[in-house]
Each structure stands twice: as structure tokens, then as C-alpha cells.
């Protein structure tokens, strides 16, 4: 099952009971992280116009727990996450398509959570809302409740110790901007730098100017150049487990399974006892 779907393919899905459940996860980084941009209200953007039939899902309250020791976007309480998915009409035997405003990070977070907790058929709209060719709706849908119950998988998730170990035994990719990886700037977290052994792989380089993913063969070539191989375990982290999910999605498009360190740098850097590397060298 492909991890992404084009806008044209989604528009061509037949109407009726077989149409995928649509989740709108529009979200923006905090004002500080976004370089001083004005506050963003995803729910208001949704109300102003969304894909017909889509239900809004809030990343900060339904796809994450409150910030704390586990980072800025810790994993959500599974009861809260499951209730949000059922409210949106998500069932275990029905396809789901997730989209956001176009960056893809928030949609990838929802995709990863659904995938990790056992949903067999979830895809991200490639290019997000900006790629949609049809009309938008302001009607608030009232879907029949779904039956999806999250059941986390035994793999696909890393904690801090697992990420540190994978940086030595496999390939740990840092999905943040290169300057944050090198420790030249750090606009949000206590210190700059990266997990020793991690390789810089900004997730922004997985997409083209239109925000859509590069072709699978180009992504495979990129990750191979970064060190990925068939016999090597791959993991990803970012600032708080959102853009890292987007890199896991890019790896899936390339046919490379990868785990996510959900706490990411916001959790790692909160403990002064954990080592920090700076500069372009992984070590």
C-alpha cells in the first residue's frame, strides 16, 4: 500500500461508503519556531474551507500530549488519540487519507501514529490542501463513529536510549535544518547540536518546490547516499517528533522502513547528562 496519494487520484475516488475518511490536520510551528510568524489557528482555517467531508484533528491536543519531560510533542494518550480517531469516523477496515496545509509534517504525524497503532490503510495527500484541484467546503460533517482502537506495534518507535544505540549500530537520521544539526543556531531547545553518530538529513530536501515528495527512485538514491541499505536499521528524529514523521514517510515512499524517536531533540536536549555533538561531523 502506497503511503501517499495524489490529489488527482483522491479526487477520482468514488463517492459513497467506499470513499476514504478524510482528516484535516492543519498546523503550524510555534511563533518562535516559525521565525516570529503570527499565530496560526488550524481550526479556524478548517472552518473557512476544507476538503468536502474532512474532519479536523488537532495535532497539539489529539496527536500529542502536553509538553513535558517527553519533549514538546510527546506521544498522545492512546485513549485520547483513539477517541479522536473514532470521532472522525476512522474504522480499522476503512481507508484514511490525511492532509494539512501543504508542508506535510502534521499530516505525516497523523499517518505515523495511525500506522504505528495498527491501521492498515492510511495515506497522506501529497502536496496537501494546496494541491487539491476541487472546491472546498465550509460544511461541518457529522460522520458515523468509527471503531478504530489503537494497538501500538512492537517496532517503529525509539526512545532516547534506542536512538543512541541506533546511531552506533545502524543509521540515525536528523531531519532538522542543517544549521540546527551543526549547533550554529537553536531557536527553541536548550542547546544546539545533534545526537552523536546521527547523520544530517533535512526533511525539506525530500520534497520539491511544490511541496510534493520527490519520485521514489530519487528518494531511494538520496537515502542510499546518506548510508541506508537493506541490512541496516534506520531511525529518524527531529525537534519534537513532527518533521521526523515526515522523513519516516519519505523513507516509506522510498521503500525503506524506519522508526521514529518521538521525543526527538526536545527530549534529548532537556537532559544535561546526555551527550551533544556539534559541527558537520556525526561524531
C-alpha positions as a Markdown table, in Angstrom:
| # | Residue | x | y | z |
|---|---|---|---|---|
| 1 | Unk | 0.0 | 0.0 | 0.0 |
| 2 | Unk | 1.4 | 3.3 | -1.0 |
| 3 | Unk | 1.9 | 5.8 | 1.8 |
| 4 | Unk | 0.9 | 8.8 | -0.2 |
| 5 | Unk | -1.9 | 9.7 | -2.7 |
| 6 | Unk | -2.0 | 12.3 | -5.4 |
| 7 | Unk | -4.7 | 15.0 | -5.4 |
| 8 | Unk | -6.0 | 13.7 | -8.8 |
| 9 | Unk | -6.2 | 10.2 | -7.5 |
| 10 | Unk | -8.1 | 11.3 | -4.4 |
| 11 | Unk | -10.4 | 13.4 | -6.5 |
| 12 | Unk | -11.2 | 10.4 | -8.6 |
| 13 | Unk | -12.2 | 8.2 | -5.6 |
| 14 | Unk | -15.8 | 7.2 | -6.0 |
| 15 | Unk | -18.3 | 8.9 | -3.7 |
| 16 | Unk | -20.2 | 6.9 | -1.2 |
| 17 | Unk | -19.4 | 4.4 | 1.5 |
| 18 | Unk | -16.1 | 3.4 | -0.1 |
| 19 | Unk | -14.6 | 6.9 | -0.1 |
| 20 | Unk | -11.6 | 7.3 | 2.4 |
| 21 | Unk | -12.2 | 9.0 | 5.7 |
| 22 | Unk | -10.5 | 12.4 | 5.4 |
| 23 | Unk | -8.6 | 14.0 | 8.2 |
| 24 | Unk | -7.6 | 17.7 | 8.2 |
| 25 | Unk | -4.5 | 18.3 | 10.4 |
| 26 | Unk | -3.6 | 21.8 | 9.5 |
| 27 | Unk | -1.0 | 23.0 | 12.0 |
| 28 | Unk | 2.0 | 25.4 | 12.2 |
| 29 | Unk | 5.1 | 25.5 | 14.3 |
| 30 | Unk | 5.0 | 27.8 | 17.3 |
| 31 | Unk | 5.6 | 31.5 | 16.7 |
| 32 | Unk | 9.2 | 31.2 | 17.9 |
| 33 | Unk | 10.0 | 28.2 | 15.8 |
| 34 | Unk | 8.4 | 29.8 | 12.7 |
| 35 | Unk | 10.6 | 32.8 | 12.9 |
| 36 | Unk | 8.1 | 35.2 | 14.5 |
| 37 | Unk | 5.2 | 34.4 | 12.2 |
| 38 | Unk | 1.8 | 35.4 | 13.5 |
| 39 | Unk | -0.2 | 32.7 | 15.5 |
| 40 | Unk | -1.9 | 30.1 | 13.3 |
| 41 | Unk | -5.3 | 28.8 | 14.1 |
| 42 | Unk | -5.8 | 25.5 | 12.3 |
| 43 | Unk | -9.4 | 25.1 | 13.4 |
| 44 | Unk | -10.3 | 28.5 | 12.0 |
| 45 | Unk | -8.5 | 27.7 | 8.7 |
| 46 | Unk | -10.5 | 24.4 | 8.6 |
| 47 | Unk | -13.8 | 26.3 | 9.2 |
| 48 | Unk | -13.0 | 28.7 | 6.4 |
| 49 | Unk | -12.7 | 25.9 | 3.9 |
| 50 | Unk | -11.7 | 22.2 | 3.8 |
| 51 | Unk | -11.9 | 19.1 | 1.6 |
| 52 | Unk | -15.6 | 18.1 | 1.5 |
| 53 | Unk | -16.3 | 15.6 | 4.3 |
| 54 | Unk | -13.0 | 16.1 | 6.1 |
| 55 | Unk | -12.9 | 16.2 | 9.9 |
| 56 | Unk | -10.5 | 18.5 | 11.8 |
| 57 | Unk | -7.9 | 16.8 | 14.1 |
| 58 | Unk | -5.8 | 18.9 | 16.5 |
| 59 | Unk | -2.2 | 18.0 | 16.5 |
| 60 | Unk | -1.3 | 19.6 | 19.8 |
| 61 | Unk | -4.1 | 18.0 | 21.8 |
| 62 | Unk | -5.1 | 14.8 | 19.9 |
| 63 | Unk | -1.9 | 13.7 | 18.2 |
| 64 | Unk | 0.4 | 14.7 | 21.2 |
| 65 | Unk | 0.3 | 15.0 | 24.9 |
| 66 | Unk | 1.2 | 18.3 | 26.7 |
| 67 | Unk | 4.8 | 19.3 | 26.6 |
| 68 | Unk | 7.0 | 18.0 | 29.4 |
| 69 | Unk | 9.8 | 15.5 | 30.1 |
| 70 | Unk | 9.0 | 13.6 | 26.9 |
| 71 | Unk | 9.6 | 16.7 | 24.7 |
| 72 | Unk | 7.4 | 19.3 | 23.1 |
| 73 | Unk | 5.1 | 16.8 | 21.3 |
| 74 | Unk | 5.2 | 13.6 | 23.4 |
| 75 | Unk | 3.1 | 10.7 | 22.2 |
| 76 | Unk | -0.6 | 11.2 | 22.9 |
| 77 | Unk | -2.5 | 9.3 | 25.5 |
| 78 | Unk | -3.8 | 6.4 | 23.4 |
| 79 | Unk | -7.3 | 6.7 | 24.8 |
| 80 | Unk | -7.4 | 10.4 | 23.7 |
| 81 | Unk | -6.0 | 9.6 | 20.3 |
| 82 | Unk | -8.3 | 6.6 | 19.8 |
| 83 | Unk | -11.4 | 8.7 | 20.8 |
| 84 | Unk | -10.3 | 11.4 | 18.3 |
| 85 | Unk | -10.0 | 8.9 | 15.5 |
| 86 | Unk | -13.4 | 7.3 | 16.2 |
| 87 | Unk | -15.0 | 10.7 | 16.4 |
| 88 | Unk | -13.6 | 11.4 | 13.0 |
| 89 | Unk | -15.1 | 8.2 | 11.7 |
| 90 | Unk | -11.9 | 6.2 | 11.5 |
| 91 | Unk | -12.5 | 2.4 | 11.4 |
| 92 | Unk | -10.0 | -0.4 | 11.2 |
| 93 | Unk | -11.3 | -1.7 | 7.9 |
| 94 | Unk | -11.7 | 1.6 | 6.1 |
| 95 | Unk | -9.1 | 3.7 | 4.2 |
| 96 | Unk | -7.9 | 7.0 | 5.6 |
| 97 | Unk | -6.4 | 10.0 | 3.9 |
| 98 | Unk | -4.7 | 12.7 | 5.9 |
| 99 | Unk | -3.7 | 16.2 | 4.7 |
| 100 | Unk | -2.5 | 19.5 | 6.1 |
| 101 | Unk | -1.8 | 22.9 | 4.6 |
| 102 | Unk | 0.9 | 21.6 | 2.3 |
| 103 | Unk | 4.1 | 21.3 | 4.4 |
| 104 | Unk | 3.1 | 17.7 | 5.1 |
| 105 | Unk | 4.6 | 17.5 | 8.6 |
| 106 | Unk | 1.4 | 17.4 | 10.6 |
| 107 | Unk | -0.3 | 15.0 | 8.2 |
| 108 | Unk | 2.8 | 12.7 | 8.5 |
| 109 | Unk | 2.5 | 12.8 | 12.3 |
| 110 | Unk | -1.1 | 11.5 | 12.0 |
| 111 | Unk | -0.1 | 9.0 | 9.3 |
| 112 | Unk | 2.7 | 7.7 | 11.5 |
| 113 | Unk | 0.5 | 7.4 | 14.6 |
| 114 | Unk | -2.2 | 5.5 | 12.7 |
| 115 | Unk | 0.3 | 3.3 | 11.1 |
| 116 | Unk | 2.2 | 2.6 | 14.3 |
| 117 | Unk | -1.0 | 1.8 | 16.2 |
| 118 | Unk | -2.2 | -0.7 | 13.6 |
| 119 | Unk | -4.3 | 1.0 | 10.9 |
| 120 | Unk | -3.6 | -1.0 | 7.7 |
| 121 | Unk | -4.6 | 1.6 | 5.1 |
| 122 | Unk | -3.6 | 5.3 | 5.7 |
| 123 | Unk | -2.1 | 7.7 | 3.2 |
| 124 | Unk | -1.0 | 11.3 | 3.1 |
| 125 | Unk | -2.3 | 13.7 | 0.4 |
| 126 | Unk | 0.8 | 14.6 | -1.5 |
| 127 | Unk | 1.2 | 18.4 | -1.5 |
| 128 | Unk | -1.6 | 18.9 | 1.0 |
| 129 | Unk | -4.5 | 21.2 | 0.6 |
| 130 | Unk | -2.5 | 23.4 | -1.8 |
| 131 | Unk | -2.6 | 20.5 | -4.3 |
| 132 | Unk | -6.3 | 20.0 | -4.2 |
| 133 | Unk | -8.0 | 20.8 | -7.6 |
| 134 | Unk | -11.6 | 20.9 | -6.5 |
| 135 | Unk | -13.9 | 23.1 | -4.4 |
| 136 | Unk | -13.6 | 23.4 | -0.7 |
| 137 | Unk | -16.5 | 23.1 | 1.8 |
| 138 | Unk | -17.5 | 25.0 | 4.9 |
| 139 | Unk | -20.0 | 22.4 | 6.0 |
| 140 | Unk | -19.1 | 20.6 | 9.2 |
| 141 | Unk | -19.6 | 16.9 | 8.7 |
| 142 | Unk | -21.0 | 14.5 | 11.3 |
| 143 | Unk | -19.5 | 11.2 | 10.4 |
| 144 | Unk | -20.8 | 8.0 | 12.0 |
| 145 | Unk | -18.4 | 7.0 | 14.8 |
| 146 | Unk | -15.6 | 4.7 | 13.8 |
| 147 | Unk | -14.4 | 1.6 | 15.6 |
| 148 | Unk | -10.6 | 2.1 | 15.4 |
| 149 | Unk | -8.8 | 1.1 | 18.7 |
| 150 | Unk | -5.1 | 1.9 | 18.7 |
| 151 | Unk | -2.8 | -1.0 | 19.3 |
| 152 | Unk | 0.9 | 0.1 | 19.2 |
| 153 | Unk | 3.3 | -2.1 | 17.3 |
| 154 | Unk | 6.3 | -3.7 | 18.8 |
| 155 | Unk | 8.6 | -1.8 | 16.4 |
| 156 | Unk | 8.6 | 1.6 | 14.7 |
| 157 | Unk | 9.2 | 3.6 | 17.9 |
| 158 | Unk | 12.5 | 4.6 | 19.5 |
| 159 | Unk | 13.2 | 6.1 | 23.0 |
| 160 | Unk | 16.3 | 8.1 | 23.9 |
| 161 | Unk | 18.4 | 5.0 | 24.7 |
| 162 | Unk | 17.3 | 3.3 | 21.5 |
| 163 | Unk | 18.1 | 6.3 | 19.4 |
| 164 | Unk | 21.6 | 6.5 | 20.9 |
| 165 | Unk | 22.2 | 2.8 | 20.3 |
| 166 | Unk | 20.9 | 3.0 | 16.7 |
| 167 | Unk | 23.3 | 5.9 | 16.0 |
| 168 | Unk | 26.1 | 3.4 | 16.7 |
| 169 | Unk | 24.7 | 0.2 | 15.2 |
| 170 | Unk | 22.6 | 1.4 | 12.3 |
| 171 | Unk | 21.6 | 4.7 | 10.7 |
| 172 | Unk | 20.0 | 7.6 | 12.7 |
| 173 | Unk | 18.9 | 10.5 | 10.6 |
| 174 | Unk | 18.4 | 14.0 | 11.9 |
| 175 | Unk | 15.5 | 15.6 | 10.0 |
| 176 | Unk | 16.1 | 19.2 | 11.2 |
| 177 | Unk | 17.7 | 22.0 | 9.3 |
| 178 | Unk | 21.4 | 21.6 | 8.9 |
| 179 | Unk | 22.3 | 24.7 | 11.0 |
| 180 | Unk | 20.4 | 23.3 | 13.9 |
| 181 | Unk | 22.1 | 19.9 | 13.5 |
| 182 | Unk | 25.5 | 21.6 | 13.5 |
| 183 | Unk | 24.6 | 23.7 | 16.5 |
| 184 | Unk | 25.0 | 27.0 | 14.8 |
| 185 | Unk | 21.5 | 28.1 | 15.9 |
| 186 | Unk | 18.9 | 26.8 | 18.2 |
| 187 | Unk | 15.7 | 28.8 | 18.3 |
| 188 | Unk | 13.7 | 26.5 | 20.6 |
| 189 | Unk | 15.6 | 23.9 | 22.6 |
| 190 | Unk | 18.1 | 24.3 | 25.5 |
| 191 | Unk | 21.2 | 23.5 | 23.4 |
| 192 | Unk | 22.1 | 23.1 | 19.7 |
| 193 | Unk | 23.8 | 20.2 | 18.1 |
| 194 | Unk | 22.9 | 16.6 | 17.5 |
| 195 | Unk | 22.9 | 13.1 | 18.9 |
| 196 | Unk | 26.4 | 11.7 | 18.5 |
| 197 | Unk | 26.5 | 9.5 | 15.4 |
| 198 | Unk | 23.4 | 10.9 | 13.8 |
| 199 | Unk | 23.6 | 11.9 | 10.1 |
| 200 | Unk | 22.1 | 15.2 | 8.9 |
| 201 | Unk | 19.2 | 14.7 | 6.6 |
| 202 | Unk | 16.9 | 17.7 | 6.4 |
| 203 | Unk | 13.4 | 16.6 | 5.6 |
| 204 | Unk | 12.9 | 19.7 | 3.5 |
| 205 | Unk | 15.1 | 18.0 | 0.9 |
| 206 | Unk | 12.6 | 15.2 | 0.4 |
| 207 | Unk | 10.2 | 17.4 | -1.5 |
| 208 | Unk | 10.2 | 19.6 | -4.5 |
| 209 | Unk | 9.3 | 23.4 | -4.7 |
| 210 | Unk | 5.6 | 22.5 | -4.8 |
| 211 | Unk | 5.8 | 20.6 | -1.5 |
| 212 | Unk | 5.2 | 17.2 | -3.1 |
| 213 | Unk | 7.6 | 14.3 | -2.5 |
| 214 | Unk | 10.4 | 13.6 | -4.9 |
| 215 | Unk | 9.9 | 10.5 | -7.0 |
| 216 | Unk | 10.6 | 7.2 | -5.1 |
| 217 | Unk | 13.7 | 6.5 | -7.0 |
| 218 | Unk | 15.2 | 9.9 | -6.2 |
| 219 | Unk | 14.4 | 9.4 | -2.5 |
| 220 | Unk | 16.0 | 5.9 | -2.6 |
| 221 | Unk | 19.1 | 7.4 | -4.1 |
| 222 | Unk | 19.2 | 10.2 | -1.5 |
| 223 | Unk | 18.8 | 7.8 | 1.5 |
| 224 | Unk | 21.3 | 5.4 | 0.0 |
| 225 | Unk | 23.9 | 8.2 | -0.3 |
| 226 | Unk | 23.2 | 9.0 | 3.4 |
| 227 | Unk | 24.0 | 5.4 | 4.3 |
| 228 | Unk | 20.8 | 3.5 | 4.1 |
| 229 | Unk | 21.0 | -0.1 | 3.0 |
| 230 | Unk | 18.8 | -3.2 | 3.1 |
| 231 | Unk | 20.6 | -4.7 | 6.0 |
| 232 | Unk | 20.8 | -1.6 | 8.2 |
| 233 | Unk | 18.2 | -0.5 | 10.7 |
| 234 | Unk | 17.1 | 3.1 | 10.2 |
| 235 | Unk | 15.7 | 5.6 | 12.6 |
| 236 | Unk | 14.7 | 9.3 | 12.5 |
| 237 | Unk | 14.4 | 12.2 | 14.9 |
| 238 | Unk | 13.8 | 15.9 | 14.6 |
| 239 | Unk | 12.9 | 18.7 | 17.0 |
| 240 | Unk | 9.8 | 17.2 | 18.6 |
| 241 | Unk | 8.7 | 14.3 | 16.5 |
| 242 | Unk | 6.7 | 16.1 | 13.8 |
| 243 | Unk | 9.0 | 16.8 | 10.9 |
| 244 | Unk | 10.7 | 13.5 | 11.8 |
| 245 | Unk | 7.5 | 11.7 | 11.0 |
| 246 | Unk | 7.6 | 13.4 | 7.6 |
| 247 | Unk | 11.1 | 11.9 | 7.0 |
| 248 | Unk | 9.8 | 8.4 | 8.0 |
| 249 | Unk | 7.0 | 8.9 | 5.4 |
| 250 | Unk | 9.6 | 9.9 | 2.8 |
| 251 | Unk | 11.5 | 6.7 | 3.7 |
| 252 | Unk | 8.3 | 4.7 | 3.3 |
| 253 | Unk | 7.8 | 6.2 | -0.2 |
| 254 | Unk | 11.3 | 5.1 | -1.0 |
| 255 | Unk | 10.5 | 1.6 | 0.3 |
| 256 | Unk | 12.7 | 1.9 | 3.4 |
| 257 | Unk | 11.2 | 1.1 | 6.8 |
| 258 | Unk | 12.2 | 3.4 | 9.6 |
| 259 | Unk | 11.5 | 4.0 | 13.3 |
| 260 | Unk | 10.8 | 7.4 | 14.9 |
| 261 | Unk | 12.3 | 8.8 | 18.0 |
| 262 | Unk | 9.2 | 10.6 | 19.1 |
| 263 | Unk | 10.8 | 12.6 | 21.9 |
| 264 | Unk | 13.4 | 13.8 | 19.5 |
| 265 | Unk | 15.8 | 16.7 | 20.2 |
| 266 | Unk | 13.4 | 18.4 | 22.6 |
| 267 | Unk | 13.5 | 15.4 | 24.9 |
| 268 | Unk | 17.2 | 14.6 | 24.3 |
| 269 | Unk | 18.5 | 18.1 | 25.0 |
| 270 | Unk | 16.4 | 18.5 | 28.1 |
| 271 | Unk | 18.7 | 16.2 | 30.0 |
| 272 | Unk | 22.1 | 17.8 | 30.6 |
| 273 | Unk | 23.6 | 14.3 | 31.1 |
| 274 | Unk | 23.1 | 13.3 | 27.5 |
| 275 | Unk | 26.0 | 13.9 | 25.1 |
| 276 | Unk | 25.7 | 16.5 | 22.4 |
| 277 | Unk | 27.8 | 16.7 | 19.2 |
| 278 | Unk | 28.2 | 19.9 | 17.2 |
| 279 | Unk | 29.6 | 20.6 | 13.7 |
| 280 | Unk | 29.1 | 18.8 | 10.4 |
| 281 | Unk | 30.7 | 15.5 | 11.6 |
| 282 | Unk | 28.2 | 13.0 | 13.0 |
| 283 | Unk | 30.5 | 12.2 | 15.9 |
